[in-house]
Amino acid sequence: QKEVEQDPGPLSVPEGAIVSLNCTYSNSAFQYFMWYRQYSRKGPELLMYTYSSGNKEDGRFTAQVDKSSKYISLFIRDSQPSDSATYLCAMSAEEYGNKLVFGAGTILRVKS
Amino acid sequence: GAGVSQSPRYKVAKRGQDVALRCDPISGHVSLFWYQQALGQGPEFLTYFQNEAQLDKSGLPSDRFFAERPEGSVSTLKIQRTQQEDSAVYLCASSLTYGSYEQYFGPGTRLTVT
């Protein structure tokens, strides 16, 4: 079993929809949670960074962390075709040094 | 400002050849990371530098993989005697300070071993 599980999709939604992307994890020591967006043949781009539990909002993006359930989410409001990409969750803990443990990524397609 | 840059962007090597992949981190970033990304998977950690010191190389898959950052800026990942299973995208990331989890990635080098 992988430390971080992420549904690979693809997830296909119409333009303007609210998108929910999720990851589950097994190591309760994880405290630092990131979401990256990766376009085809590009490097991952940091979207959101959250420490411990709670919500964080940035524009159309909201990240949620539920440590009791070992579950994190990224919500995208008013989705646009330009949001079509692979979304990677990543996490870490002090015992890992600074290395990130990634999920496999969810492919999102927003149709106009 | 300039982001993380990597070169070459694409590399085709015959099995058994040695390759060298270069990473230029964001100027002033102390920490530098190498990850390997197989097709359809998330990046997997290879190794980590703080300035010129290699603090963690636990993710290097074999002793054919070697990384260095001699002056604490540019880094090179070298793979000796390449094998087909080494085919992947090699990503470099940097972060501003030690202890920062906000890592900024370059575009990657896509290595194909034939």
XYZ file of C-alpha atoms in Angstrom:
226
model
C 0.000 0.000 0.000
C 1.309 3.424 -0.941
C 1.707 6.080 1.733
C -0.411 8.517 -0.296
C -3.364 7.394 -2.403
C -4.945 9.504 -5.110
C -7.586 8.540 -7.652
C -5.932 8.856 -11.079
C -9.148 9.851 -12.869
C -9.569 11.225 -15.416
C -12.151 13.538 -13.908
C -14.163 15.310 -16.569
C -16.336 18.312 -15.674
C -18.097 21.114 -17.579
C -16.739 24.636 -17.449
C -17.934 26.502 -14.363
C -18.316 23.389 -12.208
C -16.896 23.010 -8.722
C -14.151 20.392 -8.721
C -13.189 18.292 -5.724
C -9.839 16.497 -5.722
C -8.809 14.255 -2.852
C -5.961 12.287 -1.319
C -5.795 9.872 1.567
C -2.678 8.963 3.473
C -1.551 6.398 5.983
C 1.169 8.094 8.030
C -0.331 10.156 10.836
C 2.978 12.015 11.202
C 2.344 14.006 8.020
C 1.865 17.690 8.935
C 2.723 19.607 5.773
C 0.406 19.324 2.784
C 0.814 20.684 -0.699
C -1.109 20.677 -3.945
C 0.721 20.949 -7.237
C -0.632 21.405 -10.768
C 1.251 19.782 -13.617
C 0.562 20.529 -17.261
C 1.627 18.014 -19.874
C 5.418 17.954 -20.331
C 5.922 20.614 -17.661
C 7.185 20.539 -14.095
C 4.797 20.610 -11.110
C 3.661 24.101 -10.077
C 2.956 24.772 -6.406
C -0.675 25.823 -5.895
C -1.366 25.516 -2.186
C 0.603 24.833 0.982
C -1.094 24.010 4.284
C 0.311 23.184 7.673
C -1.646 20.763 9.891
C -5.455 20.776 9.829
C -7.906 23.353 8.571
C -8.788 25.273 5.446
C -6.854 27.652 3.261
C -8.302 29.707 0.437
C -6.524 31.381 -2.467
C -8.699 32.807 -5.208
C -10.704 29.983 -6.780
C -8.771 27.324 -4.842
C -9.509 26.000 -1.352
C -7.388 23.380 0.376
C -8.771 21.357 3.272
C -6.933 19.042 5.635
C -8.665 16.591 7.952
C -5.909 14.918 9.949
C -8.342 12.816 11.981
C -9.481 11.119 8.773
C -6.069 11.340 7.054
C -7.785 13.028 4.134
C -6.992 16.171 2.186
C -8.973 17.957 -0.506
C -8.543 20.652 -3.103
C -11.629 22.482 -4.342
C -11.621 24.510 -7.529
C -14.529 26.909 -8.006
C -15.716 28.158 -11.395
C -13.447 25.704 -13.190
C -11.950 26.817 -16.501
C -10.570 24.856 -19.472
C -7.155 26.226 -18.475
C -7.474 24.238 -15.223
C -7.176 21.021 -17.262
C -4.025 19.390 -15.911
C -2.823 16.711 -13.516
C -3.182 17.639 -9.852
C -0.678 16.132 -7.453
C -0.990 16.095 -3.693
C 2.224 15.997 -1.688
C 2.982 15.820 1.984
C 5.799 15.620 4.457
C 6.732 15.444 8.104
C 9.762 16.504 10.102
C 10.935 12.882 10.277
C 11.165 12.926 6.459
C 13.581 15.825 6.428
C 12.348 18.043 3.632
C 11.459 15.372 1.098
C 7.934 15.303 -0.272
C 5.825 12.169 -0.704
C 3.507 12.512 -3.685
C 0.284 10.909 -4.773
C 0.086 9.545 -8.301
C -1.934 12.544 -9.502
C -5.498 13.057 -10.740
C -6.060 14.047 -14.363
C -8.667 16.818 -14.621
C -10.397 17.772 -17.844
C -12.612 20.860 -17.923
C -14.774 20.975 -21.029
C -15.869 24.270 -22.543
C 12.628 36.285 -11.610
C 13.940 33.155 -13.269
C 12.644 29.835 -12.051
C 14.411 26.502 -11.831
C 15.966 25.519 -15.126
C 17.080 22.096 -16.276
C 19.069 20.878 -19.226
C 18.836 19.077 -21.479
C 15.049 18.957 -21.684
C 15.173 15.684 -23.576
C 17.884 13.042 -23.641
C 17.995 9.784 -25.538
C 20.703 7.373 -24.440
C 21.623 3.915 -25.568
C 21.661 1.303 -22.852
C 25.021 1.327 -21.149
C 25.794 4.989 -21.832
C 26.460 7.515 -19.069
C 24.311 10.651 -18.851
C 24.562 13.920 -16.917
C 21.540 16.050 -16.125
C 21.923 19.646 -14.982
C 19.816 21.755 -12.636
C 20.052 25.509 -12.041
C 17.989 26.338 -8.940
C 16.349 29.657 -8.182
C 19.070 32.116 -7.198
C 19.637 32.146 -3.453
C 17.756 28.937 -2.758
C 19.585 26.872 -0.195
C 17.911 23.515 -0.674
C 17.895 21.465 -3.858
C 16.057 18.229 -4.541
C 16.020 15.630 -7.303
C 12.936 13.556 -8.008
C 12.180 10.848 -10.566
C 8.755 10.734 -12.214
C 7.676 7.626 -14.092
C 4.875 7.866 -16.623
C 1.504 8.238 -14.916
C 3.032 8.458 -11.457
C 3.880 11.192 -8.991
C 7.469 12.299 -8.463
C 9.586 10.110 -6.185
C 12.383 11.524 -4.074
C 15.956 10.743 -5.061
C 18.284 13.029 -3.132
C 18.547 16.356 -1.300
C 21.229 19.026 -0.836
C 21.506 21.858 1.607
C 24.032 24.161 -0.024
C 26.830 21.817 -1.131
C 26.114 19.127 1.457
C 24.179 16.072 0.324
C 22.018 15.411 3.376
C 19.863 12.577 2.073
C 20.479 10.196 -0.801
C 18.170 7.463 0.389
C 16.047 7.563 -2.771
C 18.841 6.893 -5.268
C 17.847 3.530 -6.803
C 21.346 2.128 -7.242
C 25.008 3.016 -7.055
C 24.814 3.920 -10.740
C 23.146 7.177 -9.675
C 25.296 9.975 -8.354
C 24.500 13.623 -7.627
C 26.649 16.583 -6.741
C 26.353 20.289 -6.003
C 29.976 21.327 -5.498
C 29.505 25.075 -5.071
C 26.067 25.059 -3.533
C 24.230 26.288 -6.612
C 24.149 24.235 -9.831
C 23.614 20.501 -9.386
C 24.299 17.556 -11.664
C 22.639 14.153 -11.536
C 24.745 11.506 -13.226
C 23.554 8.084 -14.228
C 26.171 5.552 -15.215
C 25.583 2.553 -17.485
C 21.967 3.525 -18.142
C 19.314 0.808 -18.176
C 15.846 0.844 -19.741
C 14.245 1.115 -16.315
C 15.994 4.483 -15.877
C 13.668 5.977 -18.509
C 11.666 8.662 -16.694
C 11.398 12.402 -16.187
C 13.997 13.725 -13.766
C 12.762 16.767 -11.879
C 14.796 19.231 -9.907
C 13.260 21.444 -7.214
C 14.620 24.133 -4.931
C 13.428 25.839 -1.791
C 14.546 29.051 -0.158
C 15.578 27.804 3.239
C 16.326 24.604 5.058
C 13.078 23.476 6.659
C 10.868 25.025 3.990
C 8.414 22.605 2.441
C 7.542 24.943 -0.430
C 9.517 23.443 -3.269
C 9.617 24.965 -6.743
C 10.145 22.599 -9.631
C 11.917 22.895 -12.940
C 10.491 21.575 -16.225
C 12.330 18.270 -15.936
C 14.592 16.253 -18.199
C 12.871 13.433 -20.051
C 15.347 10.550 -20.314
C 14.675 7.733 -22.740
C 17.013 4.743 -22.695
C 16.859 2.614 -25.837
